[in-house]
N, CA, C and O atoms as a DFTB+ gen file, in Angstrom:
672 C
 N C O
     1  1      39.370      59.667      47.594
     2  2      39.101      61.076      47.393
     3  2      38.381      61.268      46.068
     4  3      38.718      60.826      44.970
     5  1      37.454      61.919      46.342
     6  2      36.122      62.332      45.051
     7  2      35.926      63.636      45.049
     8  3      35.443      64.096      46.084
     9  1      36.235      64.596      43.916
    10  2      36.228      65.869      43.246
    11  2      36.398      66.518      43.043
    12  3      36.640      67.218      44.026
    13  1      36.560      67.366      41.524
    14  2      37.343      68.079      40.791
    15  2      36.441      69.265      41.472
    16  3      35.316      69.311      41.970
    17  1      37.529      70.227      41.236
    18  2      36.927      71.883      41.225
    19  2      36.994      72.374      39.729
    20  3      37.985      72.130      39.042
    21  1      35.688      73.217      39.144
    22  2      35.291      73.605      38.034
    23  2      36.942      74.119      37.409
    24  3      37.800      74.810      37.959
    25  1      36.933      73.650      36.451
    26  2      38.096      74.638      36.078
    27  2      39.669      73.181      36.011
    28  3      40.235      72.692      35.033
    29  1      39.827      72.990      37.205
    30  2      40.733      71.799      37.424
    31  2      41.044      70.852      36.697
    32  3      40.276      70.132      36.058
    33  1      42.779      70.776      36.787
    34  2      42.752      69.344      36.253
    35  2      44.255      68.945      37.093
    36  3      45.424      69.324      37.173
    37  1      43.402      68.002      37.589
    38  2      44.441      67.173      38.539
    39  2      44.223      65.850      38.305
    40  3      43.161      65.388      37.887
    41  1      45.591      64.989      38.667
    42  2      45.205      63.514      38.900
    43  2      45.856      62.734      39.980
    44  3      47.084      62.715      40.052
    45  1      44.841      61.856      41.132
    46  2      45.434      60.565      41.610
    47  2      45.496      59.666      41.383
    48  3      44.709      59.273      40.521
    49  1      46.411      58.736      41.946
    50  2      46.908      57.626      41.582
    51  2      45.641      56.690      41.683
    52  3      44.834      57.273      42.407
    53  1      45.112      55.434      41.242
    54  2      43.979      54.761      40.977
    55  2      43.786      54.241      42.247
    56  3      44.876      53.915      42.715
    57  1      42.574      53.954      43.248
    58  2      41.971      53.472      44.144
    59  2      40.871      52.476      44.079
    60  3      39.834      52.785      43.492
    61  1      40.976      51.551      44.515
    62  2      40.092      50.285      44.799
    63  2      38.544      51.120      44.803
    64  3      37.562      50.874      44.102
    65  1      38.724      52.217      45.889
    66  2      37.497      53.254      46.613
    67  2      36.852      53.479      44.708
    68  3      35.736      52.995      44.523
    69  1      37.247      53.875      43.976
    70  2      36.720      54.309      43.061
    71  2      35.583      53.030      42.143
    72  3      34.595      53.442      41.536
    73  1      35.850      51.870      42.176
    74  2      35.276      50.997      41.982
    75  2      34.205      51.009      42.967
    76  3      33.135      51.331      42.453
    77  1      34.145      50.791      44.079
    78  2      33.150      50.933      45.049
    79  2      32.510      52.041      45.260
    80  3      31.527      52.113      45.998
    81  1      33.040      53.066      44.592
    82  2      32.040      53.947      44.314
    83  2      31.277      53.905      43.139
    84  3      30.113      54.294      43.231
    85  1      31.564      53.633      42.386
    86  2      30.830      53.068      41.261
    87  2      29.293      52.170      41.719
    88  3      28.083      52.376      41.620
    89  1      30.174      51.110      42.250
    90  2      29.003      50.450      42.407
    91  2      27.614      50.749      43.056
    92  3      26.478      50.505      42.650
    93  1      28.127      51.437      44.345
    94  2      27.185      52.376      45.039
    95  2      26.493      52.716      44.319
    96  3      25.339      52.287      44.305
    97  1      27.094      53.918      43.158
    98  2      26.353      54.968      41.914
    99  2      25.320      54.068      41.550
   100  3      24.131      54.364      41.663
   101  1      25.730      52.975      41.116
   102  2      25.370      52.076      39.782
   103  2      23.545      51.740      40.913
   104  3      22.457      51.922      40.366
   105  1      23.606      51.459      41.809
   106  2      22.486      50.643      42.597
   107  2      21.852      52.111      42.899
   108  3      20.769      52.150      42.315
   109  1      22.077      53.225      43.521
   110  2      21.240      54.394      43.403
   111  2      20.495      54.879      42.149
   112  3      19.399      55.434      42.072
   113  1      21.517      54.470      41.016
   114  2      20.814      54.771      39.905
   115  2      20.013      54.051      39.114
   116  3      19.111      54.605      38.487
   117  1      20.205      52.897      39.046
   118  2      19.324      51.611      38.750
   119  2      18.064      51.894      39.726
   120  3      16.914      51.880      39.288
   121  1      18.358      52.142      41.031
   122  2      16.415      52.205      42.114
   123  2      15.830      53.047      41.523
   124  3      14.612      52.926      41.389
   125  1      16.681      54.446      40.850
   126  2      15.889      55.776      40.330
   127  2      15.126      55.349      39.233
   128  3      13.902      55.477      39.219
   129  1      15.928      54.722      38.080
   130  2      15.641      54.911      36.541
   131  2      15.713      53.365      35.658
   132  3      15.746      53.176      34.442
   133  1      15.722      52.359      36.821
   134  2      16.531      51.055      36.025
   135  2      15.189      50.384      34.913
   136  3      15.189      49.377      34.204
   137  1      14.611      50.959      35.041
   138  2      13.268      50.551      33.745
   139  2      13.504      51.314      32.314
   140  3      12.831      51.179      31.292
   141  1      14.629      52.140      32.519
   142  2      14.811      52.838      31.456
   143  2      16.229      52.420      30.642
   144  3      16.503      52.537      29.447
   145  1      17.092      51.839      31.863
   146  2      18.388      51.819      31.194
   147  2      18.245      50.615      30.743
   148  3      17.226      50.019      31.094
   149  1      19.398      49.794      29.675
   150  2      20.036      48.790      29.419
   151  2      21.032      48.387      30.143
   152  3      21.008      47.211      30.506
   153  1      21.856      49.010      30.434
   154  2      23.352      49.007      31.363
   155  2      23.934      50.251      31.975
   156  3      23.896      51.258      31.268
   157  1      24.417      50.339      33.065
   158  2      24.886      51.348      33.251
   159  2      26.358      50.716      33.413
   160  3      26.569      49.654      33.998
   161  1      27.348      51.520      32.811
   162  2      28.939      51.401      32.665
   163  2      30.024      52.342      33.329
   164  3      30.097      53.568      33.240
   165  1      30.681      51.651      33.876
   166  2      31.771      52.063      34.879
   167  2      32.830      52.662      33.896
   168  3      33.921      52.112      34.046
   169  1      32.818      53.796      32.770
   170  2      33.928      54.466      32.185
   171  2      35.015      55.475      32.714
   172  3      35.070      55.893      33.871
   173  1      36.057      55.870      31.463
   174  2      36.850      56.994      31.502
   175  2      37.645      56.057      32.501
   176  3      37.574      54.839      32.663
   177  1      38.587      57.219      33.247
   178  2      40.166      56.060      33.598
   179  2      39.804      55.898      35.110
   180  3      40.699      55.175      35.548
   181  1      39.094      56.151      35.957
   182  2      38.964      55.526      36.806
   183  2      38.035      54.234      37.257
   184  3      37.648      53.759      38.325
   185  1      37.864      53.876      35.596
   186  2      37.520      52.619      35.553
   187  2      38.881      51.643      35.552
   188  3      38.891      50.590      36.189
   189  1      39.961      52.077      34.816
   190  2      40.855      51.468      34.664
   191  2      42.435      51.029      35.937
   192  3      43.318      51.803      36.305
   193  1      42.257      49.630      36.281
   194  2      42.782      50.217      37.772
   195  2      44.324      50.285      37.146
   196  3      44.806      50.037      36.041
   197  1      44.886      50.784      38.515
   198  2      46.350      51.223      37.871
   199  2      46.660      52.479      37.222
   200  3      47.738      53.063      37.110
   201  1      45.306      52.828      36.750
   202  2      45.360      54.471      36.346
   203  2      45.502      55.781      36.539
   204  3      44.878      56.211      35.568
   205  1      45.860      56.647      37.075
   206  2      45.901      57.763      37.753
   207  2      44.716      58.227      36.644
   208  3      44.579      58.045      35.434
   209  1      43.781      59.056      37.886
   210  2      42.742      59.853      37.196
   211  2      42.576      61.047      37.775
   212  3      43.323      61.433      38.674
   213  1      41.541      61.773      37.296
   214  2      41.160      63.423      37.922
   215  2      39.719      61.997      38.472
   216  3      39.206      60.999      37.966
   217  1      39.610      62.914      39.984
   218  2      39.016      61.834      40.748
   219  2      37.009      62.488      40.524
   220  3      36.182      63.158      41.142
   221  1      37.106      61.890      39.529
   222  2      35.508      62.126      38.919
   223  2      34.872      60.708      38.600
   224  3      35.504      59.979      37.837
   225  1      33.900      60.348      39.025
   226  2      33.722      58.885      38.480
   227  2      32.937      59.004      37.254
   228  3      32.018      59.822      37.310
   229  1      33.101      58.355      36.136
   230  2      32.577      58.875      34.921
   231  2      31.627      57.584      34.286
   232  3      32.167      56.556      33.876
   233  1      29.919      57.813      34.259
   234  2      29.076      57.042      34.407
   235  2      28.318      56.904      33.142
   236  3      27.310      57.567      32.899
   237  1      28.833      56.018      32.338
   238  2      27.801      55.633      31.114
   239  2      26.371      54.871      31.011
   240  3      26.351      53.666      31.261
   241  1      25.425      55.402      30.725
   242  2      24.237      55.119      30.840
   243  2      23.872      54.936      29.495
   244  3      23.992      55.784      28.611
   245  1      23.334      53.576      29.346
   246  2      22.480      52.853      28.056
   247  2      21.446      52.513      28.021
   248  3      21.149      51.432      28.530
   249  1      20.386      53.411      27.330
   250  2      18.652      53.616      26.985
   251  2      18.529      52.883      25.527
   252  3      19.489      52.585      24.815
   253  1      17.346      52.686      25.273
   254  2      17.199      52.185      24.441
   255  2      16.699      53.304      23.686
   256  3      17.054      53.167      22.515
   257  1      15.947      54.473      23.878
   258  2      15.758      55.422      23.297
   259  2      16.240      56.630      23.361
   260  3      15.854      57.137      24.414
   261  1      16.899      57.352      22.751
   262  2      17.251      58.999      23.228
   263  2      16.358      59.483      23.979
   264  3      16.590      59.739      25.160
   265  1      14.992      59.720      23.313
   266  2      14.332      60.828      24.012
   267  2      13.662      60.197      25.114
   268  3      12.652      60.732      25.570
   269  1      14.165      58.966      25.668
   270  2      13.505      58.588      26.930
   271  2      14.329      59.356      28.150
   272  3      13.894      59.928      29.149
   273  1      15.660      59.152      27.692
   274  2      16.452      60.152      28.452
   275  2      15.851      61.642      29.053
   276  3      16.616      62.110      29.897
   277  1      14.856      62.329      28.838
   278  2      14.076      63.256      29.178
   279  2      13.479      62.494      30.395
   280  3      13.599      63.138      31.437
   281  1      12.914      61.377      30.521
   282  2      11.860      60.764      31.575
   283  2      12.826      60.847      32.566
   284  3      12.383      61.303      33.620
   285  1      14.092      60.531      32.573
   286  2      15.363      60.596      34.338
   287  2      16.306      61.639      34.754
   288  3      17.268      61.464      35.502
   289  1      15.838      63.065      34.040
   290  2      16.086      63.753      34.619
   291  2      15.554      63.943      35.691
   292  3      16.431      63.774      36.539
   293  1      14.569      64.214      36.189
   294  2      13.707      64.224      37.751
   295  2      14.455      63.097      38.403
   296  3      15.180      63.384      39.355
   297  1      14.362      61.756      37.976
   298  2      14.645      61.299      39.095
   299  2      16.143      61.297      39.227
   300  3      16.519      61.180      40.394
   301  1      17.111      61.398      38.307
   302  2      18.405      61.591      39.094
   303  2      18.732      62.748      39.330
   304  3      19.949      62.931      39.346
   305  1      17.786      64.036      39.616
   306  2      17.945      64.883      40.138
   307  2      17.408      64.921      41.794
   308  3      17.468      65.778      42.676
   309  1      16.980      63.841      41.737
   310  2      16.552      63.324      43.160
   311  2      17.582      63.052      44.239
   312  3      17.543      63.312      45.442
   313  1      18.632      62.386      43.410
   314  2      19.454      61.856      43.860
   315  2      20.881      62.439      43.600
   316  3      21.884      61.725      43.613
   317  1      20.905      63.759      43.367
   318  2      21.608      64.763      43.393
   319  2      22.467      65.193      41.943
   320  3      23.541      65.789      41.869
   321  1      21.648      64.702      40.893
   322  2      22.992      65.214      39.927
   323  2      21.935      66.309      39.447
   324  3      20.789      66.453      39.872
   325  1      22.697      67.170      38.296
   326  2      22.107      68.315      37.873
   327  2      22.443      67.853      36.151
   328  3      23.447      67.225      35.818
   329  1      21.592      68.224      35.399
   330  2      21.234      67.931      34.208
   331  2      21.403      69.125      33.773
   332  3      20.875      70.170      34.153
   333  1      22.687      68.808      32.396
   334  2      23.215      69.710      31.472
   335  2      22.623      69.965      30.731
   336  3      22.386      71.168      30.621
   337  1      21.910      68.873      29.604
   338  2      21.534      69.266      28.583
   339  2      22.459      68.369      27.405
   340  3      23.597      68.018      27.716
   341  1      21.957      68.061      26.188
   342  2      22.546      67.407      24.969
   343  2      23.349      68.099      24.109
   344  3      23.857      67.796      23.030
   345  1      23.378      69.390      24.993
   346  2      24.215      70.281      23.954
   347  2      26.116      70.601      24.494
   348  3      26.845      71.555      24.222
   349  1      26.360      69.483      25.231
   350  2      27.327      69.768      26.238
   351  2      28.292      68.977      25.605
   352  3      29.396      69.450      25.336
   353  1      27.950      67.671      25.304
   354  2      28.729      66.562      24.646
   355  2      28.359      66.086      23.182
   356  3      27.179      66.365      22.968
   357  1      28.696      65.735      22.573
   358  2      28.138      65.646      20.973
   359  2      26.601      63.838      21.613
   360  3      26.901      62.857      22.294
   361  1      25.774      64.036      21.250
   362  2      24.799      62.899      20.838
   363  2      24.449      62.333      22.510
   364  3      23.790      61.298      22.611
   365  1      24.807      62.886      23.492
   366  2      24.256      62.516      24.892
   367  2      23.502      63.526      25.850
   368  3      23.496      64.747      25.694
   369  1      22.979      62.954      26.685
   370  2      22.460      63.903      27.704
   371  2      23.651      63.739      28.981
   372  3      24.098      62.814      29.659
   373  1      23.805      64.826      28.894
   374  2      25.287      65.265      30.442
   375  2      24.739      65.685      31.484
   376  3      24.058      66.708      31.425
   377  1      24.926      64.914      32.821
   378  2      24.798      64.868      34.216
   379  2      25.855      64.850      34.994
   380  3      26.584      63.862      35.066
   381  1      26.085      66.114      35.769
   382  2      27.167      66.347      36.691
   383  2      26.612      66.469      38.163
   384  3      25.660      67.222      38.369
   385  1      27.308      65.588      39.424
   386  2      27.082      65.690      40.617
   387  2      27.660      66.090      41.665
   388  3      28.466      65.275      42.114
   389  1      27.550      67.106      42.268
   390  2      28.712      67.357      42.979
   391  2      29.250      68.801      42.935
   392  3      28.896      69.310      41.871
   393  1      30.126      69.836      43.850
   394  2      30.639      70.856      43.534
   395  2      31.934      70.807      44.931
   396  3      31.872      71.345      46.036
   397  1      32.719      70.195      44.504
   398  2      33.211      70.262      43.031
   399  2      32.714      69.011      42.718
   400  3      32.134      68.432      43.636
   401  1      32.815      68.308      41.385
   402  2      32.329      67.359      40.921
   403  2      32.875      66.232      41.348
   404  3      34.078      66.053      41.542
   405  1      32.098      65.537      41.484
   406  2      32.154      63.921      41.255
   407  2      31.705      62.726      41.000
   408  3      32.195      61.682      41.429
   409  1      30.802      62.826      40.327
   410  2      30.552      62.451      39.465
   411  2      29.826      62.459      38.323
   412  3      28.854      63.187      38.522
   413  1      29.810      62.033      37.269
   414  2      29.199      62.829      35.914
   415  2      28.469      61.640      35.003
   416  3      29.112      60.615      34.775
   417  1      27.240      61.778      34.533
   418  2      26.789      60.707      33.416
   419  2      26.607      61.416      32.141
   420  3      26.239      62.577      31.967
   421  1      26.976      60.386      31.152
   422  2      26.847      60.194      29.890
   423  2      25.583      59.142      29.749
   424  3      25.544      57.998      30.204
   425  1      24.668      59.759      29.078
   426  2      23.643      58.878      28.880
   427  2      23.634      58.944      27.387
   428  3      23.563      59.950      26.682
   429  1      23.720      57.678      27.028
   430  2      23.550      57.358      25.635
   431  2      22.871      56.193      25.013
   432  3      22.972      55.090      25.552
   433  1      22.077      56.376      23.745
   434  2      20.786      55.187      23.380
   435  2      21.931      54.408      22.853
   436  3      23.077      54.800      22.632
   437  1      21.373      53.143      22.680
   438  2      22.260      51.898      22.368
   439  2      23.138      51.862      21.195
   440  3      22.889      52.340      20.088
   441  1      23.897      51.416      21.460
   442  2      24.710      51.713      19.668
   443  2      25.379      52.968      19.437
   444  3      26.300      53.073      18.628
   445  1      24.843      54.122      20.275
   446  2      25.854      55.536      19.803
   447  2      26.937      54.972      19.904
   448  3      27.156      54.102      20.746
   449  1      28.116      55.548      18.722
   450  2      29.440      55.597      18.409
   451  2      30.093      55.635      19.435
   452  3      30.828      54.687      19.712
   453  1      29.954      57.169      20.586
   454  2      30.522      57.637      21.156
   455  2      30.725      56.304      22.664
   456  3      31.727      55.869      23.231
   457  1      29.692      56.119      22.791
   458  2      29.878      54.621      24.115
   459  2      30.406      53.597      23.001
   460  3      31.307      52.970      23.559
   461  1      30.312      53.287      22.122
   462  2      31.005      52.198      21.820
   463  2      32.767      52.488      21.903
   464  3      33.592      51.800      22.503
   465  1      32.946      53.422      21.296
   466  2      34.509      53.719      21.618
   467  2      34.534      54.014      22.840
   468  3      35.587      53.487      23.198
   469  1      34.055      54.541      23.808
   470  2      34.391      54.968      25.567
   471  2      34.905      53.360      25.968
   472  3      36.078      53.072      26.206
   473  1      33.839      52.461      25.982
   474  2      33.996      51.043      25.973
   475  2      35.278      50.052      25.578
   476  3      35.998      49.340      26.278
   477  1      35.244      50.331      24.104
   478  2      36.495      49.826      23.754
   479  2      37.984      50.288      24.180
   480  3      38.902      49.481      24.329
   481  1      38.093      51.463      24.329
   482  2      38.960      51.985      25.137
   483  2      39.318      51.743      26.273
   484  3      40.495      51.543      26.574
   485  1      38.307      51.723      27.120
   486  2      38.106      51.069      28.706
   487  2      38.836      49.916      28.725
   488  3      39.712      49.677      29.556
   489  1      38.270      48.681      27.204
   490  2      38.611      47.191      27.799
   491  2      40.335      47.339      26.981
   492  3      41.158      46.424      26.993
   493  1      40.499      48.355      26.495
   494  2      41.714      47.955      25.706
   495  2      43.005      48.216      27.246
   496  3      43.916      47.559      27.749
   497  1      42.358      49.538      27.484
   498  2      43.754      49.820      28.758
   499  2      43.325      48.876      29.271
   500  3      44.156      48.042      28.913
   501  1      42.394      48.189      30.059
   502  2      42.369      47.454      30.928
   503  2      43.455      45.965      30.376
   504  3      44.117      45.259      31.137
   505  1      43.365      45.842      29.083
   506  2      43.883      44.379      28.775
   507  2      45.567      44.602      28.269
   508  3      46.432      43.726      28.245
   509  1      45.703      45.949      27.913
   510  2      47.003      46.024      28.026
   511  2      47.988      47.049      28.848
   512  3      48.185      48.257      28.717
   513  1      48.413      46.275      29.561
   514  2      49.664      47.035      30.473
   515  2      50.319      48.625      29.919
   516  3      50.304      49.771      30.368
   517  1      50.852      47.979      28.752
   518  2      51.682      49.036      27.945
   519  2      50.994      50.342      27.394
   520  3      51.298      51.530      27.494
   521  1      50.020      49.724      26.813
   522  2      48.873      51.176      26.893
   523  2      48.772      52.136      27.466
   524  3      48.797      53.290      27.041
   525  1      48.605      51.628      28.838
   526  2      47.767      51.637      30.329
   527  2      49.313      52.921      30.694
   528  3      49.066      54.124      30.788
   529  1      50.641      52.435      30.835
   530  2      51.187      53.461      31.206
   531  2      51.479      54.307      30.569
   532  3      51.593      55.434      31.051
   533  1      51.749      53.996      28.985
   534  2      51.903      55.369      28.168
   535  2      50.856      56.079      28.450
   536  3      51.048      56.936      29.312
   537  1      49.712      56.004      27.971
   538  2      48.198      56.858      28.803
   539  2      48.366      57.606      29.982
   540  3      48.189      58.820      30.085
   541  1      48.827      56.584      31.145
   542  2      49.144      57.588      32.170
   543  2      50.322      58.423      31.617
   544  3      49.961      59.484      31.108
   545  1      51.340      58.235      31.608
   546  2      52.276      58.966      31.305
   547  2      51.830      60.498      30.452
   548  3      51.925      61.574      31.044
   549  1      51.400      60.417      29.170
   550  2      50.843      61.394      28.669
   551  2      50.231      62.661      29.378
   552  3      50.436      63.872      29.295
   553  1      49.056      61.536      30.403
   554  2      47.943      62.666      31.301
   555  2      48.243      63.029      32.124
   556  3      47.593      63.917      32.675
   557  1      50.045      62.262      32.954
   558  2      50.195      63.434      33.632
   559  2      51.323      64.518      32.900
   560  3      51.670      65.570      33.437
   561  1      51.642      64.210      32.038
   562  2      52.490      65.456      31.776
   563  2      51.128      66.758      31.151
   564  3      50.985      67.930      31.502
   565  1      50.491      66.109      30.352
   566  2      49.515      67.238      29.970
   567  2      48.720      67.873      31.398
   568  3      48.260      69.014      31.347
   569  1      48.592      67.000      32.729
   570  2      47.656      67.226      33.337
   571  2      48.814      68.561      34.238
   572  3      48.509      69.412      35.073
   573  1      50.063      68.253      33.650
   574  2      50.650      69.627      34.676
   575  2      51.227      71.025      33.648
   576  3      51.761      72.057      34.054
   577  1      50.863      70.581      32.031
   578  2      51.130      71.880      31.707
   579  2      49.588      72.349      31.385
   580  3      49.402      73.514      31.034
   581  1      48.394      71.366      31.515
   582  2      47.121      72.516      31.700
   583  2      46.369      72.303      32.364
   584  3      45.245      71.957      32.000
   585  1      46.833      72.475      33.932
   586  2      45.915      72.583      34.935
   587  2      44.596      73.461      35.235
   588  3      43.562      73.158      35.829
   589  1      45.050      74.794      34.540
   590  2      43.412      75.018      34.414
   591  2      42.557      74.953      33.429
   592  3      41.411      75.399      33.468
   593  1      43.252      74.208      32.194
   594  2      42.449      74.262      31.112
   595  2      42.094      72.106      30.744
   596  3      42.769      71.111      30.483
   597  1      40.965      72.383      30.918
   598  2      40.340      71.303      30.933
   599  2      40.052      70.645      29.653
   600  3      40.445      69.507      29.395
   601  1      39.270      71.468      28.748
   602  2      39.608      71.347      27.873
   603  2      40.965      71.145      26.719
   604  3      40.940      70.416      25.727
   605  1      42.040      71.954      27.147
   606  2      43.180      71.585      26.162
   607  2      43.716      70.134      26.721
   608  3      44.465      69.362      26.122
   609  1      43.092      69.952      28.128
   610  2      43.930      68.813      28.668
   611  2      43.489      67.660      28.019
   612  3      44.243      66.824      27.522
   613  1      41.937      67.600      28.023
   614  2      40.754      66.692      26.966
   615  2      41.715      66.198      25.413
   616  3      42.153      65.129      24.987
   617  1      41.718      67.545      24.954
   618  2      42.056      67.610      23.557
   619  2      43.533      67.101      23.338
   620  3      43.960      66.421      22.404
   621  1      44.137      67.551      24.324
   622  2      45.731      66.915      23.683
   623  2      45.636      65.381      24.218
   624  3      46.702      64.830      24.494
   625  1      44.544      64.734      24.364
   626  2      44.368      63.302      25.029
   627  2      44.070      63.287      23.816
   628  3      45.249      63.308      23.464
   629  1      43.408      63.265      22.658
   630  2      42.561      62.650      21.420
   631  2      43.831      61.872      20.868
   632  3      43.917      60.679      21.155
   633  1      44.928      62.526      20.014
   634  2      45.859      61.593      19.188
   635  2      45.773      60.592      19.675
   636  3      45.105      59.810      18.999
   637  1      46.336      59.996      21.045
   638  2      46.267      58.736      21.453
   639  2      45.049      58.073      21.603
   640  3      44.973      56.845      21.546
   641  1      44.234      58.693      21.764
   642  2      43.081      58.135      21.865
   643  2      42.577      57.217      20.712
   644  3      42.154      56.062      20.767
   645  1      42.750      58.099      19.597
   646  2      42.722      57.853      18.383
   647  2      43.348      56.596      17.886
   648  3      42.854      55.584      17.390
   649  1      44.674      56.970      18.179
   650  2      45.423      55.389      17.803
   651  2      45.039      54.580      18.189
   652  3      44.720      53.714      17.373
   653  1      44.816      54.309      19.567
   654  2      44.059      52.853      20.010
   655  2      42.673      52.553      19.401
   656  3      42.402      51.381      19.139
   657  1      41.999      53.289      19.218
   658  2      40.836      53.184      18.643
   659  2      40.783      52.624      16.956
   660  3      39.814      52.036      16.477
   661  1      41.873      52.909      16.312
   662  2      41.833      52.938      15.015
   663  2      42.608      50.962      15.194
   664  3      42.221      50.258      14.261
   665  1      43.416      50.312      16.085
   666  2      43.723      49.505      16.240
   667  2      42.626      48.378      16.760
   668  3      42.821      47.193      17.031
   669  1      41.405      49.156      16.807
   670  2      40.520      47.997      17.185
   671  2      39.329      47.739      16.268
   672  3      38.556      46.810      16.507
């Protein structure tokens, strides 16, 4: 199952399907734009299996230039996402697909901060267990006292976020 309704915050339990959707993503988007990217990355927690997530697949994209990022809007609007704009997320261009959503890119030039921590985060739950359920644990208690607020749900995720990050 793939997508949030605007506003929403729900989570299921982690699915194999979500990886394979990925990959799908990953080969549609590579035919569109793959002269532009470096990597495209399978982030956020439904990268992480074992994770309960809000069922959005969350797609990191690595350019070598920012403002090349202007050249794939057309074409992954081809292929159905709709282009936010750099003013949505701090230092990326934001692509959402879907209504309700499902899936969303982060496009970012090599080296931004912000993919390097998405990344490290990714491989940290992935390598530790204990992480992995406090994390869940957290997102679902936050994910049921702010179901419609997406944002506070985001934000009361940072402390932890933080800690792991500051441990690596």
């Amino acid at each position: 199952m793939l997508g949030l309704p605007k506003g929403a915050v729900f989570l299921i339990p982690w699915t194999e399907d979500w990886e394979r959707e990925f990959i799908l993503e990953k080969e549609r988007i590579q035919n569109k734009i793959g002269n532009y990217t470096v990597a495209v990355h399978h982030i956020g927690s439904t990268s992480v299996k074992h994770l309960s997530a809000k069922p959005i697949i969350d797609i990191a994209i690595e350019i070598n230039d920012f403002n090349g990022g202007e050249f794939c809007i057309s074409p992954l609007e081809e292929i159905g996402y709709s282009y936010k704009g750099t003013e949505i997320l701090p230092d990326r261009h934001y692509f959402s697909k879907g209504e309700p959503r499902t899936h969303q890119i982060h496009m970012y030039q090599s080296g931004n901060k912000y993919l390097l921590e998405q990344l490290k985060f990714r491989d940290y739950l992935r390598k530790y267990d204990k992480a992995r359920v406090e994390y869940e644990q957290l997102k679902l208690k936050l994910s049921k006292t702010n179901k419609n607020n997406k944002h506070r749900y985001a934000e009361e995720k940072t402390d932890f976020v933080k800690s792991i990050l500051e441990k690596l």
